[in-house]
Amino acid sequence: MSKTMKIILSVVGLFVALIAVSIGYLYFQFSPLMENAPPDYVVKNYIEEKYGFEIDIIETRTYGMGASPEFIVSPETDEDIRFNVIVDSSDHSVIEDDYSYALEADKEFQKLKTVIPVIEEMGFTGEEHPDIRLNYNYESISLILMDHEGINFKMFAPDGLDRYYALYQLIVESQADLDNIVIADESSPYSLDLFMEPLAAAKNKEEFLTILKTYHPLIVSHELVRQLQDEAAAIENERFYFGNQFAKEHGDDEDPWLHCIEVSETAECTSAHITITYQEGGFTSSNLYFAEDLETIFDFISTHVEPEIRVELLSLEADDLSGDSLEIGYEDRMKYENVNELIAFLLNK
């Protein structure tokens, strides 16, 4: 056998040995955890001894190595009720369940069942499956719905208002005592929350919308952008435009260039954050148009936005997706009356 072949075989042998050692190490590390996974009968026996009924195990969830598994179970005789059982991974005699909270939620679910067919006809389904169910914890009961028609925050009123108001009225009529209704949209990162306690004060659809706006500044933001879009477009030039580049390139019309930070009880925006995209390489003292552009932007803010809405932050983002940006706070705008002095301050931060 040649010397070269001996070297190759030695390397291969070493590689195989390392794999074997790694597999052995992983086995001894993980096998105790696998052995400690509680079998189904532990959960079934626990429930039967504690509550006197048999269960079906719907799902088993684990949340990481060594974490106690969570069993989602349901009484064999009542599939409407689902509750959680957690078994300590290191001591199977330590078991917790939330059956009492599930019973409270089920009382409300039985009321809600009377209107579920109508809710489904309106284009709503459950969160993770078509069936509509209630979510609960030790302090609240909520309903999470998927809206397959989509939530249009940009044109929320009047486009979506009638439908959500009808949904709210339907649930109120069912007399199900819920804390919150969460409406999600698969195509959007935003959700709509109907907090039942504050909404109870609404006497009509207009008051319903006002309360919704106080909890969803995004609705107010889009309304303001629609009101200001002509004035904003009038001052845009080849160097800057309102909004961020990503939203413009990907047609993301859910991300308005003016974001309300705070909304009053009467649904008026009181403070905001404005985003503007500026030309690549424009954040320099050698840019002869920088001061002129800032003056134009500041004049727009003082004429059309402030003082009713205080612009807490003005973000200038580079249009090359480099991440370069300048953040101009309200206090800095007020402090430097001379724009060139403000630019010098910003560039030397």
Tab-separated table of N, CA and C in Angstrom, residues 164-270:
chain	number	residue	atom	x	y	z
A	164	TYR	N	-67.178	45.602	10.207
A	164	TYR	CA	-66.677	45.356	11.559
A	164	TYR	C	-67.685	45.804	12.615
A	165	TYR	N	-68.420	46.842	12.298
A	165	TYR	CA	-69.463	47.275	13.229
A	165	TYR	C	-70.563	46.220	13.310
A	166	ALA	N	-70.896	45.620	12.179
A	166	ALA	CA	-71.905	44.555	12.167
A	166	ALA	C	-71.415	43.343	12.952
A	167	LEU	N	-70.131	43.023	12.824
A	167	LEU	CA	-69.553	41.912	13.589
A	167	LEU	C	-69.628	42.198	15.080
A	168	TYR	N	-69.260	43.411	15.461
A	168	TYR	CA	-69.307	43.806	16.872
A	168	TYR	C	-70.730	43.697	17.416
A	169	GLN	N	-71.697	44.225	16.681
A	169	GLN	CA	-73.090	44.169	17.132
A	169	GLN	C	-73.584	42.729	17.262
A	170	LEU	N	-73.153	41.886	16.338
A	170	LEU	CA	-73.557	40.481	16.361
A	170	LEU	C	-73.072	39.793	17.634
A	171	ILE	N	-71.833	40.058	18.008
A	171	ILE	CA	-71.272	39.429	19.205
A	171	ILE	C	-71.918	39.994	20.467
A	172	VAL	N	-72.214	41.280	20.462
A	172	VAL	CA	-72.925	41.868	21.601
A	172	VAL	C	-74.297	41.221	21.753
A	173	GLU	N	-74.985	41.021	20.652
A	173	GLU	CA	-76.317	40.405	20.692
A	173	GLU	C	-76.271	38.968	21.202
A	174	SER	N	-75.144	38.284	20.976
A	174	SER	CA	-75.026	36.903	21.464
A	174	SER	C	-74.906	36.846	22.981
A	175	GLN	N	-74.553	37.983	23.603
A	175	GLN	CA	-74.359	38.109	25.051
A	175	GLN	C	-73.137	37.331	25.551
A	176	ALA	N	-72.254	36.941	24.636
A	176	ALA	CA	-70.995	36.319	25.052
A	176	ALA	C	-70.119	37.384	25.696
A	177	ASP	N	-69.660	37.117	26.911
A	177	ASP	CA	-68.870	38.090	27.670
A	177	ASP	C	-67.396	37.929	27.305
A	178	LEU	N	-66.959	38.684	26.293
A	178	LEU	CA	-65.583	38.609	25.814
A	178	LEU	C	-64.842	39.888	26.175
A	179	ASP	N	-63.533	39.771	26.359
A	179	ASP	CA	-62.714	40.944	26.653
A	179	ASP	C	-62.213	41.615	25.385
A	180	ASN	N	-61.930	40.809	24.376
A	180	ASN	CA	-61.295	41.363	23.190
A	180	ASN	C	-61.596	40.486	21.984
A	181	ILE	N	-61.727	41.126	20.835
A	181	ILE	CA	-61.816	40.413	19.559
A	181	ILE	C	-60.629	40.871	18.722
A	182	VAL	N	-59.791	39.934	18.331
A	182	VAL	CA	-58.628	40.241	17.499
A	182	VAL	C	-58.929	39.772	16.083
A	183	ILE	N	-58.831	40.684	15.133
A	183	ILE	CA	-59.075	40.343	13.731
A	183	ILE	C	-57.747	40.453	12.994
A	184	ALA	N	-57.284	39.331	12.462
A	184	ALA	CA	-56.001	39.284	11.771
A	184	ALA	C	-56.214	39.085	10.279
A	185	ASP	N	-55.182	39.450	9.526
A	185	ASP	CA	-55.222	39.361	8.068
A	185	ASP	C	-53.921	38.702	7.623
A	186	GLU	N	-53.997	37.585	6.917
A	186	GLU	CA	-52.803	36.849	6.517
A	186	GLU	C	-51.861	37.685	5.663
A	187	SER	N	-52.378	38.644	4.938
A	187	SER	CA	-51.558	39.439	4.024
A	187	SER	C	-51.002	40.704	4.663
A	188	SER	N	-51.271	40.911	5.940
A	188	SER	CA	-50.852	42.151	6.599
A	188	SER	C	-50.255	41.862	7.968
A	189	PRO	N	-49.219	42.622	8.356
A	189	PRO	CA	-48.656	42.446	9.701
A	189	PRO	C	-49.503	43.098	10.787
A	190	TYR	N	-50.505	43.856	10.384
A	190	TYR	CA	-51.321	44.583	11.344
A	190	TYR	C	-52.609	43.817	11.652
A	191	SER	N	-53.105	44.009	12.849
A	191	SER	CA	-54.375	43.395	13.237
A	191	SER	C	-55.293	44.472	13.802
A	192	LEU	N	-56.559	44.131	13.878
A	192	LEU	CA	-57.568	45.047	14.404
A	192	LEU	C	-58.083	44.480	15.721
A	193	ASP	N	-58.029	45.290	16.781
A	193	ASP	CA	-58.491	44.855	18.096
A	193	ASP	C	-59.786	45.567	18.452
A	194	LEU	N	-60.786	44.776	18.796
A	194	LEU	CA	-62.038	45.336	19.297
A	194	LEU	C	-62.087	45.077	20.798
A	195	PHE	N	-61.697	46.081	21.580
A	195	PHE	CA	-61.729	45.950	23.034
A	195	PHE	C	-63.155	46.223	23.502
A	196	MET	N	-63.785	45.198	24.031
A	196	MET	CA	-65.226	45.252	24.264
A	196	MET	C	-65.633	46.259	25.338
A	197	GLU	N	-64.850	46.402	26.392
A	197	GLU	CA	-65.246	47.311	27.479
A	197	GLU	C	-65.322	48.764	27.011
A	198	PRO	N	-64.271	49.326	26.395
A	198	PRO	CA	-64.408	50.714	25.935
A	198	PRO	C	-65.422	50.873	24.809
A	199	LEU	N	-65.554	49.853	23.950
A	199	LEU	CA	-66.507	49.960	22.843
A	199	LEU	C	-67.950	49.957	23.321
A	200	ALA	N	-68.185	49.464	24.529
A	200	ALA	CA	-69.550	49.435	25.065
A	200	ALA	C	-70.130	50.838	25.208
A	201	ALA	N	-69.268	51.850	25.261
A	201	ALA	CA	-69.742	53.232	25.398
A	201	ALA	C	-70.231	53.809	24.073
A	202	ALA	N	-69.954	53.119	22.964
A	202	ALA	CA	-70.346	53.635	21.650
A	202	ALA	C	-71.844	53.489	21.433
A	203	LYS	N	-72.498	54.595	21.120
A	203	LYS	CA	-73.946	54.574	20.903
A	203	LYS	C	-74.310	54.380	19.433
A	204	ASN	N	-73.333	54.572	18.548
A	204	ASN	CA	-73.603	54.424	17.123
A	204	ASN	C	-72.297	54.099	16.395
A	205	LYS	N	-72.385	53.973	15.087
A	205	LYS	CA	-71.228	53.578	14.278
A	205	LYS	C	-70.123	54.626	14.316
A	206	GLU	N	-70.497	55.900	14.367
A	206	GLU	CA	-69.494	56.967	14.383
A	206	GLU	C	-68.678	56.924	15.675
A	207	GLU	N	-69.353	56.718	16.798
A	207	GLU	CA	-68.637	56.627	18.074
A	207	GLU	C	-67.799	55.347	18.130
A	208	PHE	N	-68.287	54.286	17.522
A	208	PHE	CA	-67.531	53.037	17.412
A	208	PHE	C	-66.211	53.297	16.686
A	209	LEU	N	-66.267	54.031	15.586
A	209	LEU	CA	-65.064	54.348	14.816
A	209	LEU	C	-64.106	55.216	15.624
A	210	THR	N	-64.642	56.193	16.340
A	210	THR	CA	-63.792	57.072	17.151
A	210	THR	C	-63.002	56.274	18.176
A	211	ILE	N	-63.673	55.344	18.851
A	211	ILE	CA	-62.988	54.525	19.858
A	211	ILE	C	-61.954	53.623	19.196
A	212	LEU	N	-62.293	53.056	18.048
A	212	LEU	CA	-61.328	52.217	17.331
A	212	LEU	C	-60.067	53.005	16.991
A	213	LYS	N	-60.240	54.242	16.556
A	213	LYS	CA	-59.092	55.061	16.170
A	213	LYS	C	-58.150	55.319	17.338
A	214	THR	N	-58.701	55.473	18.532
A	214	THR	CA	-57.838	55.745	19.687
A	214	THR	C	-56.918	54.566	19.980
A	215	TYR	N	-57.330	53.370	19.580
A	215	TYR	CA	-56.500	52.179	19.784
A	215	TYR	C	-55.717	51.788	18.528
A	216	HIS	N	-56.023	52.431	17.405
A	216	HIS	CA	-55.365	52.090	16.141
A	216	HIS	C	-54.935	53.372	15.430
A	217	PRO	N	-53.819	53.967	15.842
A	217	PRO	CA	-53.342	55.194	15.198
A	217	PRO	C	-53.107	55.035	13.700
A	218	LEU	N	-52.940	53.794	13.234
A	218	LEU	CA	-52.709	53.570	11.807
A	218	LEU	C	-53.889	54.064	10.971
A	219	ILE	N	-55.103	53.911	11.483
A	219	ILE	CA	-56.283	54.393	10.754
A	219	ILE	C	-56.215	55.909	10.604
A	220	VAL	N	-55.873	56.589	11.688
A	220	VAL	CA	-55.770	58.055	11.672
A	220	VAL	C	-54.627	58.489	10.761
A	221	SER	N	-53.520	57.754	10.793
A	221	SER	CA	-52.361	58.087	9.960
A	221	SER	C	-52.738	58.085	8.483
A	222	HIS	N	-53.440	57.057	8.048
A	222	HIS	CA	-53.833	56.981	6.641
A	222	HIS	C	-54.805	58.093	6.270
A	223	GLU	N	-55.689	58.455	7.176
A	223	GLU	CA	-56.617	59.551	6.893
A	223	GLU	C	-55.853	60.853	6.678
A	224	LEU	N	-54.861	61.099	7.516
A	224	LEU	CA	-54.070	62.326	7.386
A	224	LEU	C	-53.260	62.336	6.097
A	225	VAL	N	-52.691	61.193	5.733
A	225	VAL	CA	-51.917	61.114	4.491
A	225	VAL	C	-52.815	61.416	3.291
A	226	ARG	N	-54.041	60.917	3.313
A	226	ARG	CA	-54.971	61.222	2.215
A	226	ARG	C	-55.260	62.719	2.150
A	227	GLN	N	-55.398	63.345	3.321
A	227	GLN	CA	-55.684	64.779	3.356
A	227	GLN	C	-54.499	65.611	2.868
A	228	LEU	N	-53.286	65.118	3.109
A	228	LEU	CA	-52.082	65.903	2.816
A	228	LEU	C	-51.372	65.488	1.535
A	229	GLN	N	-51.890	64.470	0.834
A	229	GLN	CA	-51.125	63.906	-0.277
A	229	GLN	C	-50.873	64.912	-1.405
A	230	ASP	N	-51.833	65.778	-1.692
A	230	ASP	CA	-51.625	66.753	-2.767
A	230	ASP	C	-50.559	67.768	-2.382
A	231	GLU	N	-50.630	68.275	-1.154
A	231	GLU	CA	-49.636	69.245	-0.691
A	231	GLU	C	-48.243	68.616	-0.627
A	232	ALA	N	-48.173	67.362	-0.196
A	232	ALA	CA	-46.875	66.683	-0.117
A	232	ALA	C	-46.295	66.464	-1.509
A	233	ALA	N	-47.131	66.017	-2.440
A	233	ALA	CA	-46.652	65.770	-3.804
A	233	ALA	C	-46.172	67.054	-4.469
A	234	ALA	N	-46.751	68.186	-4.081
A	234	ALA	CA	-46.406	69.462	-4.707
A	234	ALA	C	-44.981	69.901	-4.396
A	235	ILE	N	-44.409	69.452	-3.279
A	235	ILE	CA	-43.052	69.895	-2.933
A	235	ILE	C	-42.000	68.829	-3.226
A	236	GLU	N	-42.420	67.627	-3.594
A	236	GLU	CA	-41.438	66.589	-3.913
A	236	GLU	C	-40.662	66.965	-5.170
A	237	ASN	N	-39.413	66.544	-5.242
A	237	ASN	CA	-38.595	66.799	-6.425
A	237	ASN	C	-37.735	65.570	-6.715
A	238	GLU	N	-36.765	65.724	-7.608
A	238	GLU	CA	-35.927	64.578	-7.981
A	238	GLU	C	-35.013	64.124	-6.850
A	239	ARG	N	-34.939	64.904	-5.767
A	239	ARG	CA	-34.035	64.552	-4.662
A	239	ARG	C	-34.752	63.893	-3.486
A	240	PHE	N	-36.013	64.142	-3.297
A	240	PHE	CA	-36.692	63.528	-2.148
A	240	PHE	C	-38.178	63.304	-2.429
A	241	TYR	N	-38.730	62.352	-1.697
A	241	TYR	CA	-40.170	62.096	-1.736
A	241	TYR	C	-40.609	61.584	-0.370
A	242	PHE	N	-41.890	61.728	-0.082
A	242	PHE	CA	-42.437	61.292	1.200
A	242	PHE	C	-42.616	59.772	1.196
A	243	GLY	N	-42.231	59.147	2.312
A	243	GLY	CA	-42.324	57.696	2.432
A	243	GLY	C	-40.956	57.060	2.362
A	244	ASN	N	-40.911	55.735	2.533
A	244	ASN	CA	-39.628	55.041	2.444
A	244	ASN	C	-39.536	54.265	1.140
A	245	GLN	N	-38.302	53.994	0.725
A	245	GLN	CA	-38.073	53.387	-0.579
A	245	GLN	C	-38.652	51.979	-0.676
A	246	PHE	N	-38.525	51.217	0.400
A	246	PHE	CA	-39.021	49.840	0.369
A	246	PHE	C	-40.519	49.816	0.085
A	247	ALA	N	-41.261	50.693	0.789
A	247	ALA	CA	-42.712	50.735	0.592
A	247	ALA	C	-43.056	51.143	-0.833
A	248	LYS	N	-42.283	52.078	-1.387
A	248	LYS	CA	-42.562	52.550	-2.743
A	248	LYS	C	-42.280	51.461	-3.767
A	249	GLU	N	-41.133	50.769	-3.622
A	249	GLU	CA	-40.740	49.762	-4.607
A	249	GLU	C	-41.611	48.517	-4.551
A	250	HIS	N	-42.139	48.206	-3.356
A	250	HIS	CA	-42.923	46.985	-3.203
A	250	HIS	C	-44.427	47.253	-3.132
A	251	GLY	N	-44.802	48.490	-3.390
A	251	GLY	CA	-46.222	48.814	-3.396
A	251	GLY	C	-46.894	48.627	-2.055
A	252	ASP	N	-46.135	48.851	-0.974
A	252	ASP	CA	-46.689	48.671	0.371
A	252	ASP	C	-47.439	49.934	0.770
A	253	ASP	N	-48.721	49.967	0.449
A	253	ASP	CA	-49.505	51.164	0.749
A	253	ASP	C	-50.076	51.141	2.157
A	254	GLU	N	-49.685	50.131	2.964
A	254	GLU	CA	-50.141	50.092	4.353
A	254	GLU	C	-49.186	50.843	5.273
A	255	ASP	N	-48.051	51.271	4.742
A	255	ASP	CA	-47.048	51.957	5.558
A	255	ASP	C	-47.051	53.440	5.205
A	256	PRO	N	-47.835	54.254	5.898
A	256	PRO	CA	-47.946	55.670	5.551
A	256	PRO	C	-46.682	56.441	5.912
A	257	TRP	N	-46.439	57.534	5.188
A	257	TRP	CA	-45.239	58.323	5.469
A	257	TRP	C	-45.409	59.166	6.731
A	258	LEU	N	-46.621	59.357	7.181
A	258	LEU	CA	-46.871	60.021	8.458
A	258	LEU	C	-47.495	59.002	9.403
A	259	HIS	N	-46.798	58.738	10.494
A	259	HIS	CA	-47.295	57.803	11.504
A	259	HIS	C	-47.700	58.582	12.754
A	260	CYS	N	-48.946	58.473	13.141
A	260	CYS	CA	-49.376	59.087	14.395
A	260	CYS	C	-48.767	58.324	15.565
A	261	ILE	N	-48.172	59.041	16.482
A	261	ILE	CA	-47.597	58.430	17.681
A	261	ILE	C	-48.628	58.420	18.801
A	262	GLU	N	-49.341	59.534	18.938
A	262	GLU	CA	-50.362	59.643	19.979
A	262	GLU	C	-51.667	60.133	19.363
A	263	VAL	N	-52.769	59.567	19.865
A	263	VAL	CA	-54.104	59.950	19.401
A	263	VAL	C	-54.932	60.325	20.623
A	264	SER	N	-55.654	61.425	20.538
A	264	SER	CA	-56.464	61.892	21.665
A	264	SER	C	-57.729	61.052	21.806
A	265	GLU	N	-58.482	61.299	22.877
A	265	GLU	CA	-59.733	60.570	23.113
A	265	GLU	C	-60.771	60.852	22.035
A	266	THR	N	-60.597	61.977	21.348
A	266	THR	CA	-61.517	62.308	20.256
A	266	THR	C	-60.958	61.870	18.900
A	267	ALA	N	-59.945	61.003	18.942
A	267	ALA	CA	-59.332	60.415	17.741
A	267	ALA	C	-58.592	61.436	16.888
A	268	GLU	N	-58.031	62.462	17.531
A	268	GLU	CA	-57.214	63.439	16.826
A	268	GLU	C	-55.745	63.097	17.035
A	269	CYS	N	-54.985	63.119	15.953
A	269	CYS	CA	-53.545	62.867	16.051
A	269	CYS	C	-52.879	64.072	16.707
A	270	THR	N	-52.101	63.834	17.751
A	270	THR	CA	-51.455	64.942	18.462
A	270	THR	C	-49.941	64.958	18.291
